[in-house]
Amino acid sequence: MVQILNSGSNPTSGLGSNRLSSERVRRKNEARRLEILHAAARVFRRRGLAAAGMREIADEADLSPGNLYHYFSGKDEILLFCQDRTLEHMLAAVKAACASKVPVAEQLRAVMSAHVHCMLDELEGATAHLEVEALPEPLRAPIIAKRDAYERAVRALVAQGMKRGEFAAGDASLVTRAMLGAVNWTARWYRPDGARSVTEIARSLSDYLVRGLAAAPSTRSARTAAVSGVRK
Amino acid sequence: MVQILNSGSNPTSGLGSNRLSSERVRRKNEARRLEILHAAARVFRRRGLAAAGMREIADEADLSPGNLYHYFSGKDEILLFCQDRTLEHMLAAVKAACASKVPVAEQLRAVMSAHVHCMLDELEGATAHLEVEALPEPLRAPIIAKRDAYERAVRALVAQGMKRGEFAAGDASLVTRAMLGAVNWTARWYRPDGARSVTEIARSLSDYLVRGLAAAPSTRSARTAAVSGVRK
DNA sequence: CTAAAATTGGAACCATGGTTCAAATTTTGA
DNA sequence: TCAAAATTTGAACCATGGTTCCAATTTTAG
């Protein structure tokens, strides 16, 4: 299901050039906006955030550069929406997982899997998710907050599993970041024409990441630090 | 040990404005260049690659903007050297690890640990390592090649462990990327004033990542795909 | 049908930031 | 000490790309 643009806790409520007009035109306007967002997402994906120009986004959306500003106040706002949508999806996923009654390991796998899908499936401009610093100060704060909420939720899952003894004890915070790093990184190397499907990747990856949490006692021998004697 | 700038298989050999002059001045020149690189690395770290301007880099290195171009042909070259140095270190680490006679798991931990140090320790501008696309086409190729060589080396280690039965069988390529994603991601969240030291982070992280490779039979139950029913 | 509102196009504006330039200063080598 | 080479500076140049403007066109509403 494609969620409506101005739903939930969207960070910016008043924007663009929308007067309260006929419901008919508002619908059309909203739809056009979504199209533009998808076009922008596509450009972000293939060009990278920085290299994606407004002119190219406009072109991709079959719009004149000037007209683009009729729908969005600027590049920042487009980016904001892309990131917000992605985070919204991820938050929904973690919420859904927590609500289920399966073991924590299973929940975590579900979350990681959803995260991967979020990053790689066509629809979204999830590449933008990786570059939070691109947003100007004022817009950044709400996105950061939302991202932190997501990370906190995942970390809570990890911690819960540790507490229950389902996972080995450890630094939940660190492990969470490791997991998120691994899944976020997929956007960097995934190519649609690759050998593995998104679903396969999601499955294998979440399997691996959760496996590392296993409660089995770590049988690490004395660490030979000498091996990595590369640094000065 | 700090390796000399123009050593090994550096991608660009003729650059800047270096005539063959007195050995004395050549030394000084080289030293100054390293200082500049470190200054640039610092700016990259705190501003992010895109936001780091030549003027700021020059200022950080106590140089005038114009003078900066006496040492480097441009921003691209600075970036190139930063990335090259980082990769050079990582390659050395993986080489050293492979040469040791410890179990593959131990080798991998050493590599991952070195990688983390490379990303987080002061000296390097490793943040730049994350944004390969920032380089213009001609300069990018050799860096990509080097990065791929590194990834290939790590993958070989993973595959070797799997073949020997030390690790569970699986997609070595995928797992490798997951591991690299996790360690690369550290540059995003690490803060020098955090609770954990770089060494601790390196240790915990590499422990976790290698643990997920364990040969223990995966006891995954039938996957309840319904849990992640967030996507359309 | 017609006037107002919404939409559209594309040229022009302008801030940012990488880069160049020519002259001033310092260092080098004899 | 002196001339040539190297270094340094800060202003100016210029390409890029986000943004603004306004006139032309289409759509809406009475």
XYZ file of C-alpha atoms (C1' of nucleotides) in Angstrom:
524
model
C 0.000 0.000 0.000
C 1.247 3.407 -0.880
C 0.774 5.740 1.970
C -0.515 9.231 1.376
C 2.028 11.988 1.389
C 0.737 14.154 4.181
C -0.130 11.407 6.618
C 1.076 10.551 10.069
C 3.787 12.663 11.611
C 5.146 14.272 8.505
C 7.747 16.860 9.383
C 6.527 19.623 7.106
C 2.838 20.308 6.908
C 2.512 23.602 5.047
C 4.502 23.721 1.856
C 4.492 24.194 -1.894
C 1.726 26.430 -3.214
C -1.420 24.708 -2.015
C -4.470 26.781 -1.302
C -7.520 24.881 -0.173
C -9.071 24.185 -3.537
C -11.443 21.663 -4.995
C -10.983 18.154 -3.786
C -10.583 17.083 -7.382
C -7.547 19.227 -8.052
C -6.034 18.445 -4.676
C -6.098 14.764 -5.557
C -4.466 15.404 -8.862
C -1.862 17.592 -7.279
C -1.056 14.982 -4.675
C -0.716 12.300 -7.304
C 1.598 14.417 -9.390
C 3.719 14.970 -6.374
C 4.135 11.294 -5.792
C 5.136 10.819 -9.389
C 7.764 13.480 -8.972
C 9.046 11.854 -5.812
C 9.442 8.563 -7.607
C 11.195 10.239 -10.491
C 13.531 11.972 -8.082
C 14.171 8.690 -6.318
C 15.161 7.132 -9.616
C 17.575 9.926 -10.365
C 19.024 9.755 -6.877
C 19.615 6.090 -7.349
C 21.426 6.257 -10.644
C 23.286 9.533 -10.206
C 23.850 9.741 -6.500
C 22.369 12.401 -4.318
C 24.893 15.141 -4.994
C 25.019 14.706 -8.744
C 21.258 14.655 -9.127
C 20.257 18.033 -10.501
C 16.865 19.652 -10.412
C 16.878 19.849 -14.179
C 17.400 16.135 -14.479
C 14.758 15.370 -11.901
C 12.368 17.636 -13.749
C 13.191 15.919 -17.001
C 12.698 12.483 -15.491
C 9.292 13.564 -14.237
C 8.378 15.136 -17.592
C 8.308 18.599 -16.168
C 10.006 21.890 -16.801
C 12.581 22.881 -14.197
C 10.528 25.877 -13.213
C 7.353 23.930 -12.872
C 9.034 21.612 -10.441
C 8.966 24.412 -7.918
C 5.229 24.509 -8.159
C 5.123 21.158 -6.406
C 8.098 21.359 -4.116
C 9.759 24.291 -2.487
C 13.154 22.999 -3.512
C 15.551 20.126 -3.660
C 15.745 19.925 0.089
C 12.066 19.264 0.399
C 12.191 16.495 -2.171
C 15.029 14.891 -0.315
C 13.193 15.338 2.950
C 10.166 13.485 1.676
C 12.230 10.659 0.238
C 13.987 10.101 3.507
C 10.822 10.462 5.494
C 8.971 7.914 3.433
C 11.753 5.405 3.787
C 11.945 5.848 7.542
C 8.185 5.618 7.821
C 8.310 2.239 6.128
C 11.063 0.990 8.317
C 9.325 2.119 11.471
C 6.179 0.367 10.362
C 8.170 -2.801 9.790
C 9.753 -2.831 13.196
C 6.414 -2.101 14.799
C 4.784 -4.967 12.974
C 7.571 -7.316 13.949
C 7.352 -6.411 17.609
C 3.640 -7.046 17.586
C 4.110 -10.633 16.449
C 4.527 -13.454 18.935
C 7.481 -15.227 17.358
C 10.923 -15.493 18.999
C 13.026 -12.371 19.071
C 15.430 -13.851 16.556
C 12.576 -14.246 14.149
C 11.424 -10.704 14.760
C 14.867 -9.339 14.095
C 15.182 -11.281 10.897
C 11.888 -9.846 9.771
C 13.017 -6.313 10.525
C 16.339 -6.694 8.752
C 14.637 -8.311 5.817
C 12.132 -5.487 5.530
C 14.952 -3.010 5.789
C 16.746 -4.606 2.878
C 13.604 -4.586 0.808
C 13.141 -0.960 1.659
C 16.621 -0.190 0.429
C 16.537 -2.185 -2.759
C 13.022 -2.364 -4.066
C 12.319 -0.078 -6.954
C 9.763 2.269 -5.586
C 11.705 4.113 -2.941
C 14.477 6.631 -3.034
C 16.170 4.827 -0.227
C 19.609 5.788 -1.427
C 18.816 9.158 0.017
C 18.408 7.464 3.371
C 22.146 7.099 3.549
C 22.967 10.782 3.330
C 21.260 12.537 6.179
C 23.884 15.232 6.339
C 22.752 16.524 2.973
C 19.726 18.124 4.571
C 20.103 21.687 5.854
C 20.087 22.081 9.609
C 16.413 22.927 10.175
C 15.038 20.048 8.132
C 17.559 17.571 9.408
C 16.457 17.458 13.017
C 13.108 15.697 12.558
C 14.637 13.136 10.237
C 17.455 12.426 12.648
C 14.913 12.002 15.398
C 12.944 9.535 13.360
C 16.024 7.623 12.382
C 17.108 7.455 15.980
C 13.706 6.157 16.962
C 14.112 3.374 14.464
C 17.559 2.487 15.657
C 16.321 2.533 19.226
C 13.560 0.121 18.357
C 15.954 -2.312 16.740
C 18.348 -2.012 19.616
C 15.513 -2.745 22.024
C 14.883 -5.981 20.164
C 18.508 -6.964 20.367
C 18.698 -6.097 24.048
C 15.547 -8.026 24.741
C 16.963 -11.109 23.099
C 20.102 -10.786 25.164
C 18.190 -10.365 28.384
C 16.083 -13.402 27.669
C 19.197 -15.394 27.025
C 18.133 -16.047 23.490
C 21.211 -14.160 22.343
C 24.684 -14.044 23.817
C 25.246 -11.087 26.092
C 27.075 -8.168 24.556
C 26.972 -4.555 23.526
C 23.500 -4.232 22.039
C 24.224 -0.755 20.796
C 27.307 -1.768 18.873
C 25.779 -4.871 17.377
C 22.714 -2.934 16.294
C 24.856 -0.459 14.441
C 26.735 -3.273 12.811
C 23.524 -4.823 11.579
C 22.171 -1.544 10.290
C 25.451 -0.831 8.577
C 25.361 -4.144 6.788
C 21.834 -3.654 5.499
C 22.297 -0.021 4.588
C 25.380 -0.936 2.655
C 23.364 -3.102 0.294
C 22.289 0.022 -1.551
C 25.905 0.511 -2.519
C 26.558 -2.747 -4.247
C 23.191 -4.103 -5.279
C 22.520 -4.175 -9.001
C 19.109 -5.176 -10.319
C 20.698 -7.388 -12.954
C 22.692 -9.316 -10.393
C 22.475 -13.030 -9.747
C 20.459 -12.853 -6.552
C 16.999 -11.420 -6.116
C 16.211 -8.862 -3.468
C 14.268 -11.456 -1.539
C 17.179 -13.870 -1.528
C 19.548 -11.170 -0.427
C 17.212 -10.090 2.328
C 16.897 -13.628 3.577
C 20.564 -14.563 3.523
C 21.644 -11.295 5.017
C 19.189 -11.305 7.897
C 20.075 -14.930 8.553
C 23.737 -14.115 8.806
C 23.262 -11.036 10.938
C 21.045 -12.747 13.488
C 23.220 -15.834 13.553
C 26.019 -13.734 14.954
C 23.880 -13.059 17.983
C 23.548 -16.722 18.871
C 23.762 -17.631 22.546
C 26.392 -20.282 21.903
C 29.467 -19.572 24.044
C 32.139 -17.786 22.057
C 35.199 -20.007 21.717
C 37.644 -17.312 20.859
C 41.258 -18.033 21.607
C 43.701 -15.503 22.941
C 43.699 -12.732 20.397
C 46.934 -12.408 18.515
C 47.034 -8.702 18.036
C 50.289 -9.055 16.205
C 48.478 -10.298 13.145
C 47.016 -6.894 12.448
C 50.258 -5.087 12.947
C 49.760 -2.777 10.059
C 49.097 0.455 11.823
C 51.952 2.601 12.973
C 54.805 3.491 9.731
C 53.816 6.238 7.416
C 54.335 5.200 3.869
C 55.768 7.626 1.390
C 53.321 9.280 -0.916
C 54.627 8.136 -4.239
C 55.327 4.557 -3.356
C 54.057 1.258 -4.623
C 51.356 1.272 -7.244
C 50.160 4.788 -6.813
C 47.621 5.658 -9.499
C 49.057 9.027 -10.471
C 52.775 9.358 -10.870
C 53.267 12.706 -12.560
C 51.403 15.501 -10.829
C 51.551 18.878 -9.125
C 54.506 21.038 -10.149
C 57.499 18.881 -9.311
C 60.638 19.334 -11.333
C 63.557 17.256 -10.296
C 65.159 19.641 -7.840
C 67.398 19.377 -4.851
C 66.728 16.446 -2.625
C 66.339 18.837 0.267
C 63.428 20.720 -1.229
C 61.859 17.564 -2.523
C 61.723 16.229 1.021
C 60.170 19.379 2.314
C 57.671 19.426 -0.472
C 56.681 15.852 0.201
C 56.277 16.532 3.894
C 54.116 19.544 3.249
C 51.949 17.449 1.027
C 51.358 14.941 3.738
C 50.398 17.710 6.138
C 47.907 18.971 3.633
C 46.475 15.517 3.166
C 45.970 15.159 6.877
C 44.362 18.572 7.076
C 42.061 17.655 4.230
C 41.229 14.395 5.931
C 40.229 16.277 9.052
C 37.960 18.576 7.092
C 36.449 15.654 5.215
C 35.699 14.006 8.501
C 33.947 16.881 10.162
C 32.235 18.448 7.168
C 31.609 15.534 4.917
C 33.164 15.164 1.521
C 30.780 17.356 -0.430
C 30.716 20.225 2.055
C 34.472 20.368 2.390
C 35.655 23.344 0.379
C 39.111 24.029 -0.914
C 39.192 27.263 1.026
C 38.504 25.464 4.256
C 41.049 22.771 3.525
C 43.604 25.458 2.752
C 42.763 27.232 5.970
C 43.071 24.040 7.966
C 46.494 23.465 6.489
C 47.565 27.083 7.071
C 47.751 27.830 3.403
C 46.208 30.252 1.016
C 43.636 28.777 -1.346
C 45.797 29.512 -4.318
C 48.878 27.977 -2.820
C 47.027 24.752 -2.317
C 47.185 24.255 -6.049
C 50.920 24.316 -5.900
C 50.825 20.988 -4.100
C 47.824 19.345 -5.622
C 46.272 19.736 -9.003
C 42.836 20.004 -7.469
C 40.306 18.633 -5.071
C 40.027 15.423 -7.014
C 43.664 14.637 -6.533
C 43.473 15.229 -2.805
C 40.522 12.920 -2.598
C 42.298 10.393 -4.746
C 45.287 10.271 -2.422
C 43.121 9.976 0.667
C 41.269 7.037 -0.760
C 44.406 5.467 -2.104
C 46.200 5.649 1.218
C 43.300 4.093 3.030
C 43.044 1.247 0.551
C 46.784 0.719 0.663
C 46.574 0.231 4.404
C 43.694 -2.163 4.167
C 45.419 -4.210 1.504
C 48.500 -4.418 3.660
C 46.388 -5.612 6.564
C 44.725 -8.364 4.624
C 48.039 -9.439 3.209
C 49.598 -9.600 6.653
C 46.682 -11.590 7.985
C 46.856 -14.131 5.188
C 50.531 -14.638 5.824
C 49.945 -15.673 9.420
C 49.342 -19.291 10.364
C 46.354 -18.846 12.656
C 42.862 -20.178 11.889
C 40.885 -18.414 9.198
C 38.492 -17.044 11.776
C 41.371 -15.396 13.515
C 42.656 -13.982 10.261
C 39.304 -12.530 9.414
C 38.977 -10.944 12.807
C 42.364 -9.356 12.326
C 41.367 -7.964 8.960
C 38.086 -6.563 10.178
C 39.777 -5.105 13.197
C 42.415 -3.413 11.076
C 39.701 -2.113 8.811
C 37.898 -0.508 11.727
C 41.105 1.085 12.927
C 41.692 2.378 9.460
C 38.281 3.973 9.419
C 38.341 5.503 12.868
C 41.877 6.339 13.810
C 42.752 9.974 13.547
C 45.349 10.047 10.869
C 43.421 8.924 7.854
C 40.747 10.536 5.791
C 38.916 7.297 5.656
C 35.565 8.964 5.440
C 36.457 9.615 1.868
C 36.717 5.866 1.390
C 32.957 5.688 1.512
C 32.295 7.954 -1.431
C 34.022 6.501 -4.436
C 31.535 8.003 -6.848
C 32.801 11.459 -5.972
C 35.853 10.879 -8.140
C 35.607 11.826 -11.805
C 35.560 8.948 -14.255
C 39.268 8.767 -15.178
C 40.559 8.801 -11.611
C 37.894 6.467 -10.327
C 38.905 3.373 -12.229
C 42.186 2.614 -10.437
C 40.595 3.191 -7.033
C 37.702 0.929 -7.879
C 40.151 -1.694 -9.001
C 42.068 -1.488 -5.767
C 38.918 -1.596 -3.704
C 37.747 -4.623 -5.617
C 41.070 -6.315 -5.011
C 40.599 -5.775 -1.304
C 37.083 -7.099 -1.332
C 38.238 -10.086 -3.330
C 40.923 -10.846 -0.781
C 38.461 -10.748 2.088
C 36.020 -12.880 0.161
C 38.745 -15.390 -0.490
C 39.297 -15.692 3.234
C 35.615 -16.230 3.868
C 35.378 -18.790 1.087
C 38.442 -20.583 2.374
C 36.916 -20.867 5.827
C 33.743 -22.261 4.329
C 35.594 -24.785 2.225
C 37.571 -25.986 5.192
C 34.388 -26.421 7.160
C 35.529 -23.875 9.664
C 32.545 -21.765 8.690
C 29.068 -22.767 7.689
C 28.583 -22.989 3.942
C 26.913 -20.017 2.350
C 27.186 -17.149 -0.064
C 30.709 -15.891 0.557
C 30.170 -12.889 -1.653
C 27.108 -11.725 0.180
C 28.518 -12.268 3.625
C 31.682 -10.445 2.706
C 29.713 -7.424 1.629
C 27.737 -7.564 4.834
C 30.906 -7.543 6.878
C 32.432 -4.706 4.914
C 29.224 -2.741 5.199
C 29.219 -3.113 8.955
C 32.796 -1.927 9.344
C 32.518 0.865 6.826
C 29.442 2.108 8.586
C 31.401 2.770 11.755
C 32.668 5.995 10.220
C 29.108 7.239 10.268
C 28.322 6.855 13.920
C 31.659 6.822 15.697
C 32.419 9.837 17.874
C 35.826 10.215 19.523
C 34.194 11.235 22.780
C 32.056 8.108 22.879
C 32.078 5.502 25.604
C 34.031 2.873 23.736
C 37.530 3.164 22.370
C 38.395 2.355 18.803
C 40.178 -0.769 19.927
C 37.162 -1.995 21.852
C 34.890 -1.291 18.943
C 37.218 -3.083 16.560
C 37.347 -6.102 18.806
C 33.631 -6.403 19.537
C 32.681 -5.775 15.963
C 35.048 -8.271 14.432
C 33.999 -10.808 17.047
C 30.368 -10.405 16.130
C 30.925 -10.480 12.408
C 32.998 -13.648 12.455
C 30.695 -15.325 14.929
C 27.942 -15.174 12.328
C 30.046 -17.418 10.124
C 30.177 -20.215 12.668
C 29.862 -23.742 11.360
C 27.140 -24.607 13.860
C 24.081 -25.881 11.986
C 21.537 -23.126 11.521
C 18.413 -23.921 13.520
C 16.107 -21.583 11.716
C 12.440 -22.452 11.824
C 10.094 -22.045 8.925
C 10.238 -18.412 8.048
C 7.051 -16.523 8.766
C 7.112 -14.087 5.920
C 3.864 -12.615 7.187
C 5.688 -10.835 9.959
C 7.274 -8.410 7.573
C 4.098 -7.706 5.699
C 4.802 -4.043 5.418
C 5.634 -3.735 1.787
C 2.894 -3.348 -0.794
C -18.753 31.286 -22.566
C -15.729 33.704 -19.645
C -12.974 35.234 -15.947
C -10.187 33.667 -12.302
C -7.163 30.201 -10.672
C -3.946 26.725 -11.496
C -0.319 24.986 -14.246
C 3.457 25.164 -17.361
C 7.813 26.500 -19.846
C 12.164 28.262 -20.297
C 15.118 31.908 -19.939
C 17.593 34.530 -16.625
C 19.359 35.281 -11.951
C 22.669 34.428 -8.529
C 25.286 32.071 -4.802
C 28.602 28.630 -4.249
C 32.898 26.869 -4.791
C 36.648 24.969 -7.703
C 40.188 27.042 -10.210
C 43.420 30.350 -12.443
C 46.495 34.182 -12.562
C 50.052 37.554 -12.036
C 52.569 39.765 -8.907
C 55.092 39.735 -4.286
C 58.041 37.273 -1.147
C 61.090 33.814 0.337
C 64.432 30.270 -0.413
C 68.046 28.163 -2.945
C 72.570 27.580 -5.124
C 76.941 29.648 -6.421
C 75.518 39.039 -2.337
C 72.774 38.070 -6.405
C 69.925 35.933 -9.802
C 66.987 32.119 -10.610
C 63.746 28.994 -8.819
C 60.328 27.956 -5.604
C 56.699 29.437 -2.759
C 52.923 32.232 -1.417
C 48.989 35.271 -1.685
C 44.408 37.085 -2.512
C 41.675 38.622 -5.809
C 39.300 37.481 -9.893
C 37.412 34.082 -13.124
C 34.000 30.931 -14.419
C 31.167 26.635 -14.579
C 27.675 24.451 -12.133
C 23.306 24.122 -10.476
C 19.563 25.683 -7.381
C 16.209 29.088 -7.737
C 13.235 32.967 -9.355
C 10.271 35.314 -12.634
C 6.845 36.173 -15.713
C 4.411 35.407 -19.596
C 1.756 31.793 -22.040
C -1.439 28.048 -21.703
C -4.712 25.058 -19.686
C -8.187 23.975 -16.342
C -11.806 25.140 -13.203
C -16.107 27.166 -11.729
C -20.222 30.037 -12.248
